[in-house]
């Protein structure tokens, strides 16, 4: 199986690197600057599950190679349009695409651009980033990709993928309810990113503040009401289970959006929080806390653009 990983950052670099470490045939689609860096130093991963360095197989958007069997689509949402364009030459009739973006608004776009039969449901759970040297740093025990069929005709190939990809260091988990899991993660990310960026604090400090736990509950209630209005397949106890998950997080846990803001980098405000507010407005739902959080992120973006 020929696998293409979009990018070699915190997500793609980790999961693609682990697959290459296992001996799988993996190429990384990268920009020229990252390609030069990786050619000099290799792809280095620092992880709780074991450090490793590989010499990655690299291509760029103008490379001439055959289409791939599997593509791990691991870009940020603000690079989505460029990523779709760059990947098109590498997508063939039998290619399967596993999207690893946060949120949900990208799904219809990917289906429209590549065809519904090629796009699986997908999400990942990992806390990772690139350090100043370009190394992938993975900092929590959780490291898994969850994927699954969105149509019955994809089910057999998904079973084959599970058997081929899964490993004790690189967990690829086949789900029979992947769309629900994607929506559940969307709510989790919306709440965690929203409040850690609003408070500029890790999750533990917010939990221990006088009103912090109530804010988590309020934001989850607002977002759950919105996604229920669009008939998303979420569980009835999603608010309770997500609150419990947030209370179980380590004290120092930060959202990836918060880490991006600390580095003065771009953020996915419109893709995550803005998309939910659009759905709320379309259904006549008030979401005051979500609105405050989104405005906070927009202010950050405006100030960051001026600096």
mmCIF file of C-alpha atoms in Angstrom:
data_model
loop_
_atom_site.group_PDB
_atom_site.id
_atom_site.type_symbol
_atom_site.label_atom_id
_atom_site.label_comp_id
_atom_site.label_asym_id
_atom_site.label_seq_id
_atom_site.Cartn_x
_atom_site.Cartn_y
_atom_site.Cartn_z
ATOM 1 C CA UNK A 1 0.000 0.000 0.000
ATOM 2 C CA UNK A 2 1.349 3.404 -1.014
ATOM 3 C CA UNK A 3 0.562 6.100 1.576
ATOM 4 C CA UNK A 4 0.831 9.866 1.178
ATOM 5 C CA UNK A 5 0.854 12.115 4.243
ATOM 6 C CA UNK A 6 -0.029 15.750 3.710
ATOM 7 C CA UNK A 7 2.622 17.692 5.579
ATOM 8 C CA UNK A 8 5.191 16.666 8.169
ATOM 9 C CA UNK A 9 4.093 18.769 11.118
ATOM 10 C CA UNK A 10 2.878 17.764 14.553
ATOM 11 C CA UNK A 11 0.111 15.478 13.275
ATOM 12 C CA UNK A 12 1.300 14.255 9.879
ATOM 13 C CA UNK A 13 4.901 13.996 10.984
ATOM 14 C CA UNK A 14 3.981 11.861 13.972
ATOM 15 C CA UNK A 15 1.510 9.419 12.424
ATOM 16 C CA UNK A 16 3.290 9.241 9.080
ATOM 17 C CA UNK A 17 6.630 8.859 10.813
ATOM 18 C CA UNK A 18 5.344 5.959 12.882
ATOM 19 C CA UNK A 19 4.038 4.236 9.739
ATOM 20 C CA UNK A 20 7.405 4.700 8.041
ATOM 21 C CA UNK A 21 9.130 3.419 11.194
ATOM 22 C CA UNK A 22 7.082 0.221 10.807
ATOM 23 C CA UNK A 23 8.398 -0.180 7.264
ATOM 24 C CA UNK A 24 5.299 1.053 5.459
ATOM 25 C CA UNK A 25 5.744 2.832 2.102
ATOM 26 C CA UNK A 26 5.083 6.446 3.115
ATOM 27 C CA UNK A 27 5.723 9.681 1.242
ATOM 28 C CA UNK A 28 5.295 13.156 2.749
ATOM 29 C CA UNK A 29 3.944 16.011 0.621
ATOM 30 C CA UNK A 30 5.741 19.107 1.910
ATOM 31 C CA UNK A 31 6.650 22.628 0.856
ATOM 32 C CA UNK A 32 10.167 23.342 -0.360
ATOM 33 C CA UNK A 33 11.415 24.924 2.850
ATOM 34 C CA UNK A 34 10.298 21.979 4.977
ATOM 35 C CA UNK A 35 11.729 19.587 2.394
ATOM 36 C CA UNK A 36 15.157 21.199 2.659
ATOM 37 C CA UNK A 37 15.011 21.074 6.461
ATOM 38 C CA UNK A 38 14.044 17.386 6.506
ATOM 39 C CA UNK A 39 16.710 16.512 3.945
ATOM 40 C CA UNK A 40 19.308 18.032 6.263
ATOM 41 C CA UNK A 41 18.171 16.624 9.593
ATOM 42 C CA UNK A 42 15.720 13.795 8.913
ATOM 43 C CA UNK A 43 12.281 13.549 10.483
ATOM 44 C CA UNK A 44 12.879 13.485 14.234
ATOM 45 C CA UNK A 45 10.095 12.568 16.671
ATOM 46 C CA UNK A 46 10.352 13.009 20.441
ATOM 47 C CA UNK A 47 7.581 10.974 22.034
ATOM 48 C CA UNK A 48 6.437 9.363 25.256
ATOM 49 C CA UNK A 49 6.087 6.221 23.147
ATOM 50 C CA UNK A 50 9.733 6.271 22.081
ATOM 51 C CA UNK A 51 11.941 8.685 20.149
ATOM 52 C CA UNK A 52 13.010 7.961 16.597
ATOM 53 C CA UNK A 53 14.565 9.566 13.539
ATOM 54 C CA UNK A 54 13.884 8.493 9.958
ATOM 55 C CA UNK A 55 15.019 9.628 6.547
ATOM 56 C CA UNK A 56 11.620 10.474 5.063
ATOM 57 C CA UNK A 57 10.587 10.030 1.455
ATOM 58 C CA UNK A 58 9.529 13.522 0.333
ATOM 59 C CA UNK A 59 7.598 14.958 -2.593
ATOM 60 C CA UNK A 60 6.411 18.454 -3.477
ATOM 61 C CA UNK A 61 3.286 19.607 -5.308
ATOM 62 C CA UNK A 62 5.062 19.534 -8.684
ATOM 63 C CA UNK A 63 6.403 15.975 -8.285
ATOM 64 C CA UNK A 64 5.334 13.456 -10.917
ATOM 65 C CA UNK A 65 4.332 10.228 -9.173
ATOM 66 C CA UNK A 66 1.470 7.759 -9.430
ATOM 67 C CA UNK A 67 -1.723 8.240 -7.382
ATOM 68 C CA UNK A 68 -1.672 6.816 -3.872
ATOM 69 C CA UNK A 69 -3.806 4.165 -2.190
ATOM 70 C CA UNK A 70 -4.272 6.193 0.993
ATOM 71 C CA UNK A 71 -3.874 9.878 1.841
ATOM 72 C CA UNK A 72 -3.737 11.185 5.412
ATOM 73 C CA UNK A 73 -5.116 14.710 5.082
ATOM 74 C CA UNK A 74 -3.591 16.487 8.075
ATOM 75 C CA UNK A 75 -3.471 20.183 7.211
ATOM 76 C CA UNK A 76 -4.842 23.140 9.164
ATOM 77 C CA UNK A 77 -8.156 24.531 7.928
ATOM 78 C CA UNK A 78 -6.635 27.845 6.762
ATOM 79 C CA UNK A 79 -4.483 25.850 4.304
ATOM 80 C CA UNK A 80 -7.408 23.735 3.098
ATOM 81 C CA UNK A 81 -7.882 25.279 -0.356
ATOM 82 C CA UNK A 82 -4.175 25.096 -1.205
ATOM 83 C CA UNK A 83 -3.933 21.545 0.138
ATOM 84 C CA UNK A 84 -6.872 20.386 -1.985
ATOM 85 C CA UNK A 85 -5.237 21.854 -5.086
ATOM 86 C CA UNK A 86 -1.810 20.381 -4.314
ATOM 87 C CA UNK A 87 -3.187 16.892 -3.682
ATOM 88 C CA UNK A 88 -5.339 16.499 -6.777
ATOM 89 C CA UNK A 89 -2.585 15.048 -9.021
ATOM 90 C CA UNK A 90 -2.004 12.290 -6.450
ATOM 91 C CA UNK A 91 -5.633 11.175 -6.110
ATOM 92 C CA UNK A 92 -6.712 8.287 -8.345
ATOM 93 C CA UNK A 93 -9.860 6.255 -8.810
ATOM 94 C CA UNK A 94 -9.031 3.912 -5.910
ATOM 95 C CA UNK A 95 -7.550 6.466 -3.503
ATOM 96 C CA UNK A 96 -9.012 6.723 -0.013
ATOM 97 C CA UNK A 97 -8.670 9.952 1.963
ATOM 98 C CA UNK A 98 -8.710 10.090 5.765
ATOM 99 C CA UNK A 99 -9.192 13.699 6.942
ATOM 100 C CA UNK A 100 -7.583 14.541 10.286
ATOM 101 C CA UNK A 101 -8.707 18.164 10.585
ATOM 102 C CA UNK A 102 -10.632 19.392 13.592
ATOM 103 C CA UNK A 103 -14.214 20.500 13.009
ATOM 104 C CA UNK A 104 -16.718 19.433 10.352
ATOM 105 C CA UNK A 105 -17.033 22.138 7.697
ATOM 106 C CA UNK A 106 -14.261 20.604 5.581
ATOM 107 C CA UNK A 107 -16.142 17.348 4.995
ATOM 108 C CA UNK A 108 -18.586 18.626 2.364
ATOM 109 C CA UNK A 109 -15.740 20.457 0.624
ATOM 110 C CA UNK A 110 -13.580 17.328 0.402
ATOM 111 C CA UNK A 111 -16.479 15.222 -0.866
ATOM 112 C CA UNK A 112 -17.276 17.794 -3.524
ATOM 113 C CA UNK A 113 -13.665 18.104 -4.674
ATOM 114 C CA UNK A 114 -12.653 14.433 -4.643
ATOM 115 C CA UNK A 115 -15.913 12.479 -4.745
ATOM 116 C CA UNK A 116 -17.896 11.011 -1.861
ATOM 117 C CA UNK A 117 -16.634 7.482 -2.532
ATOM 118 C CA UNK A 118 -13.034 8.517 -1.739
ATOM 119 C CA UNK A 119 -13.550 10.399 1.543
ATOM 120 C CA UNK A 120 -13.729 8.433 4.793
ATOM 121 C CA UNK A 121 -14.649 9.754 8.199
ATOM 122 C CA UNK A 122 -11.573 10.537 10.246
ATOM 123 C CA UNK A 123 -10.213 12.258 13.329
ATOM 124 C CA UNK A 124 -7.172 11.996 15.547
ATOM 125 C CA UNK A 125 -6.278 12.411 19.192
ATOM 126 C CA UNK A 126 -2.763 13.637 19.856
ATOM 127 C CA UNK A 127 -0.944 16.451 21.646
ATOM 128 C CA UNK A 128 1.993 17.314 19.416
ATOM 129 C CA UNK A 129 3.780 20.248 17.861
ATOM 130 C CA UNK A 130 6.962 21.240 16.035
ATOM 131 C CA UNK A 131 9.737 22.727 18.135
ATOM 132 C CA UNK A 132 12.120 25.438 16.951
ATOM 133 C CA UNK A 133 14.393 22.814 15.385
ATOM 134 C CA UNK A 134 11.587 21.311 13.319
ATOM 135 C CA UNK A 135 11.320 18.184 15.454
ATOM 136 C CA UNK A 136 7.921 16.651 16.193
ATOM 137 C CA UNK A 137 7.300 16.703 19.949
ATOM 138 C CA UNK A 138 4.483 14.442 21.186
ATOM 139 C CA UNK A 139 3.684 15.066 24.832
ATOM 140 C CA UNK A 140 0.759 12.970 26.076
ATOM 141 C CA UNK A 141 -0.053 9.245 26.218
ATOM 142 C CA UNK A 142 -2.902 9.630 23.717
ATOM 143 C CA UNK A 143 -1.975 8.992 20.086
ATOM 144 C CA UNK A 144 -4.620 7.470 17.863
ATOM 145 C CA UNK A 145 -6.367 7.927 14.553
ATOM 146 C CA UNK A 146 -10.034 6.961 14.358
ATOM 147 C CA UNK A 147 -11.508 6.361 10.910
ATOM 148 C CA UNK A 148 -14.470 4.631 9.349
ATOM 149 C CA UNK A 149 -16.795 4.230 6.411
ATOM 150 C CA UNK A 150 -19.360 6.879 5.581
ATOM 151 C CA UNK A 151 -20.968 4.615 2.965
ATOM 152 C CA UNK A 152 -21.505 0.816 2.970
ATOM 153 C CA UNK A 153 -19.292 0.342 -0.099
ATOM 154 C CA UNK A 154 -16.296 1.662 1.884
ATOM 155 C CA UNK A 155 -16.609 -0.851 4.720
ATOM 156 C CA UNK A 156 -14.475 -3.697 3.340
ATOM 157 C CA UNK A 157 -11.597 -1.406 2.427
ATOM 158 C CA UNK A 158 -11.767 0.156 5.885
ATOM 159 C CA UNK A 159 -11.365 -3.287 7.448
ATOM 160 C CA UNK A 160 -8.307 -3.846 5.274
ATOM 161 C CA UNK A 161 -6.874 -0.499 6.356
ATOM 162 C CA UNK A 162 -7.354 -1.335 10.034
ATOM 163 C CA UNK A 163 -5.484 -4.598 9.632
ATOM 164 C CA UNK A 164 -2.669 -2.995 7.652
ATOM 165 C CA UNK A 165 -2.121 0.193 9.665
ATOM 166 C CA UNK A 166 -2.748 -0.562 13.321
ATOM 167 C CA UNK A 167 0.267 -1.000 15.593
ATOM 168 C CA UNK A 168 0.986 -0.725 19.310
ATOM 169 C CA UNK A 169 2.849 2.574 18.778
ATOM 170 C CA UNK A 170 0.586 3.961 16.067
ATOM 171 C CA UNK A 171 -3.042 3.164 16.704
ATOM 172 C CA UNK A 172 -5.442 3.299 13.762
ATOM 173 C CA UNK A 173 -8.871 2.426 15.124
ATOM 174 C CA UNK A 174 -11.786 1.448 12.896
ATOM 175 C CA UNK A 175 -15.090 2.875 14.147
ATOM 176 C CA UNK A 176 -18.608 1.849 13.166
ATOM 177 C CA UNK A 177 -19.832 5.280 14.323
ATOM 178 C CA UNK A 178 -17.120 7.552 12.972
ATOM 179 C CA UNK A 179 -19.422 10.451 12.078
ATOM 180 C CA UNK A 180 -20.703 10.586 15.652
ATOM 181 C CA UNK A 181 -17.148 10.489 16.981
ATOM 182 C CA UNK A 182 -16.212 13.377 14.692
ATOM 183 C CA UNK A 183 -19.072 15.496 16.039
ATOM 184 C CA UNK A 184 -18.204 14.556 19.616
ATOM 185 C CA UNK A 185 -14.596 15.632 19.110
ATOM 186 C CA UNK A 186 -15.804 18.839 17.476
ATOM 187 C CA UNK A 187 -17.735 19.742 20.625
ATOM 188 C CA UNK A 188 -14.771 18.815 22.828
ATOM 189 C CA UNK A 189 -12.335 20.926 20.788
ATOM 190 C CA UNK A 190 -14.747 23.863 20.632
ATOM 191 C CA UNK A 191 -15.037 23.947 24.412
ATOM 192 C CA UNK A 192 -11.401 23.242 25.264
ATOM 193 C CA UNK A 193 -9.981 25.663 22.684
ATOM 194 C CA UNK A 194 -12.631 28.263 23.392
ATOM 195 C CA UNK A 195 -12.068 28.567 27.119
ATOM 196 C CA UNK A 196 -8.282 28.061 27.197
ATOM 197 C CA UNK A 197 -7.858 30.830 24.612
ATOM 198 C CA UNK A 198 -10.359 33.110 26.358
ATOM 199 C CA UNK A 199 -8.650 32.667 29.727
ATOM 200 C CA UNK A 200 -5.086 32.331 28.348
ATOM 201 C CA UNK A 201 -4.657 29.474 30.817
ATOM 202 C CA UNK A 202 -4.338 25.684 30.898
ATOM 203 C CA UNK A 203 -7.423 23.634 31.588
ATOM 204 C CA UNK A 204 -6.579 22.907 35.228
ATOM 205 C CA UNK A 205 -6.363 26.588 36.182
ATOM 206 C CA UNK A 206 -9.778 27.223 34.624
ATOM 207 C CA UNK A 207 -11.344 24.236 36.403
ATOM 208 C CA UNK A 208 -10.079 25.481 39.755
ATOM 209 C CA UNK A 209 -11.346 29.036 39.328
ATOM 210 C CA UNK A 210 -14.594 29.955 41.024
ATOM 211 C CA UNK A 211 -16.751 29.874 37.912
ATOM 212 C CA UNK A 212 -14.636 27.721 35.595
ATOM 213 C CA UNK A 213 -16.568 24.473 35.809
ATOM 214 C CA UNK A 214 -19.825 26.310 35.160
ATOM 215 C CA UNK A 215 -18.336 27.903 32.045
ATOM 216 C CA UNK A 216 -17.391 24.496 30.630
ATOM 217 C CA UNK A 217 -20.933 23.307 31.288
ATOM 218 C CA UNK A 218 -22.523 26.398 29.729
ATOM 219 C CA UNK A 219 -20.427 26.298 26.577
ATOM 220 C CA UNK A 220 -21.077 22.590 26.098
ATOM 221 C CA UNK A 221 -24.806 23.129 26.515
ATOM 222 C CA UNK A 222 -24.780 25.909 23.918
ATOM 223 C CA UNK A 223 -22.812 23.920 21.352
ATOM 224 C CA UNK A 224 -24.813 20.716 21.910
ATOM 225 C CA UNK A 225 -28.060 22.625 21.287
ATOM 226 C CA UNK A 226 -26.665 23.920 17.994
ATOM 227 C CA UNK A 227 -25.545 20.555 16.616
ATOM 228 C CA UNK A 228 -28.775 18.884 17.701
ATOM 229 C CA UNK A 229 -30.662 21.483 15.670
ATOM 230 C CA UNK A 230 -28.874 20.308 12.504
ATOM 231 C CA UNK A 231 -29.579 16.642 13.367
ATOM 232 C CA UNK A 232 -25.969 15.738 14.008
ATOM 233 C CA UNK A 233 -25.677 12.178 15.362
ATOM 234 C CA UNK A 234 -24.548 13.021 18.900
ATOM 235 C CA UNK A 235 -25.322 10.959 21.980
ATOM 236 C CA UNK A 236 -27.940 12.054 24.503
ATOM 237 C CA UNK A 237 -25.388 12.274 27.313
ATOM 238 C CA UNK A 238 -22.756 14.177 25.333
ATOM 239 C CA UNK A 239 -22.683 17.174 27.712
ATOM 240 C CA UNK A 240 -22.118 15.031 30.799
ATOM 241 C CA UNK A 241 -19.507 12.774 29.188
ATOM 242 C CA UNK A 242 -17.570 15.689 27.682
ATOM 243 C CA UNK A 243 -17.537 17.596 30.971
ATOM 244 C CA UNK A 244 -16.195 14.453 32.661
ATOM 245 C CA UNK A 245 -13.505 14.157 29.976
ATOM 246 C CA UNK A 246 -12.429 17.749 30.495
ATOM 247 C CA UNK A 247 -12.240 17.277 34.267
ATOM 248 C CA UNK A 248 -10.012 14.241 33.698
ATOM 249 C CA UNK A 249 -7.449 16.179 31.659
ATOM 250 C CA UNK A 250 -4.042 16.946 33.225
ATOM 251 C CA UNK A 251 -3.801 20.330 34.945
ATOM 252 C CA UNK A 252 -1.334 21.760 32.420
ATOM 253 C CA UNK A 253 -3.194 20.652 29.282
ATOM 254 C CA UNK A 254 -3.447 23.386 26.646
ATOM 255 C CA UNK A 255 -5.441 23.335 23.440
ATOM 256 C CA UNK A 256 -3.510 23.416 20.169
ATOM 257 C CA UNK A 257 -5.223 26.727 19.349
ATOM 258 C CA UNK A 258 -3.913 28.204 22.584
ATOM 259 C CA UNK A 259 -0.380 27.033 21.761
ATOM 260 C CA UNK A 260 -0.696 28.580 18.296
ATOM 261 C CA UNK A 261 -1.748 31.894 19.829
ATOM 262 C CA UNK A 262 1.223 31.813 22.194
ATOM 263 C CA UNK A 263 3.445 31.536 19.098
ATOM 264 C CA UNK A 264 1.545 34.353 17.307
ATOM 265 C CA UNK A 265 0.493 31.910 14.598
ATOM 266 C CA UNK A 266 -2.704 31.593 12.575
ATOM 267 C CA UNK A 267 -5.684 29.944 14.243
ATOM 268 C CA UNK A 268 -8.780 28.071 13.088
ATOM 269 C CA UNK A 269 -11.375 30.413 14.603
ATOM 270 C CA UNK A 270 -13.723 30.526 11.615
ATOM 271 C CA UNK A 271 -13.461 26.811 10.926
ATOM 272 C CA UNK A 272 -14.207 25.795 14.537
ATOM 273 C CA UNK A 273 -16.192 28.446 16.382
ATOM 274 C CA UNK A 274 -17.384 30.529 13.457
ATOM 275 C CA UNK A 275 -18.956 27.556 11.694
ATOM 276 C CA UNK A 276 -20.958 26.695 14.816
ATOM 277 C CA UNK A 277 -22.181 30.276 15.143
ATOM 278 C CA UNK A 278 -23.312 30.225 11.516
ATOM 279 C CA UNK A 279 -25.381 27.130 12.272
ATOM 280 C CA UNK A 280 -26.765 28.778 15.408
ATOM 281 C CA UNK A 281 -27.857 31.869 13.502
ATOM 282 C CA UNK A 282 -29.475 29.766 10.771
ATOM 283 C CA UNK A 283 -31.562 28.005 13.418
ATOM 284 C CA UNK A 284 -32.408 31.021 15.581
ATOM 285 C CA UNK A 285 -30.308 29.814 18.534
ATOM 286 C CA UNK A 286 -28.698 32.216 21.001
ATOM 287 C CA UNK A 287 -25.162 31.247 22.038
ATOM 288 C CA UNK A 288 -23.814 34.169 24.120
ATOM 289 C CA UNK A 289 -20.707 32.498 25.528
ATOM 290 C CA UNK A 290 -19.733 31.051 22.151
ATOM 291 C CA UNK A 291 -20.158 34.538 20.666
ATOM 292 C CA UNK A 292 -17.821 36.064 23.276
ATOM 293 C CA UNK A 293 -15.224 33.384 22.612
ATOM 294 C CA UNK A 294 -15.415 33.911 18.860
ATOM 295 C CA UNK A 295 -15.061 37.675 19.184
ATOM 296 C CA UNK A 296 -12.001 37.144 21.383
ATOM 297 C CA UNK A 297 -10.444 35.014 18.633
ATOM 298 C CA UNK A 298 -11.304 37.555 15.924
ATOM 299 C CA UNK A 299 -9.667 40.322 17.982
ATOM 300 C CA UNK A 300 -6.529 38.168 18.267
ATOM 301 C CA UNK A 301 -6.516 37.645 14.495
ATOM 302 C CA UNK A 302 -6.844 41.370 13.785
ATOM 303 C CA UNK A 303 -4.079 42.298 16.219
ATOM 304 C CA UNK A 304 -1.846 39.503 14.931
ATOM 305 C CA UNK A 305 -2.337 40.662 11.332
ATOM 306 C CA UNK A 306 -1.112 44.152 12.267
ATOM 307 C CA UNK A 307 2.045 42.991 14.051
#
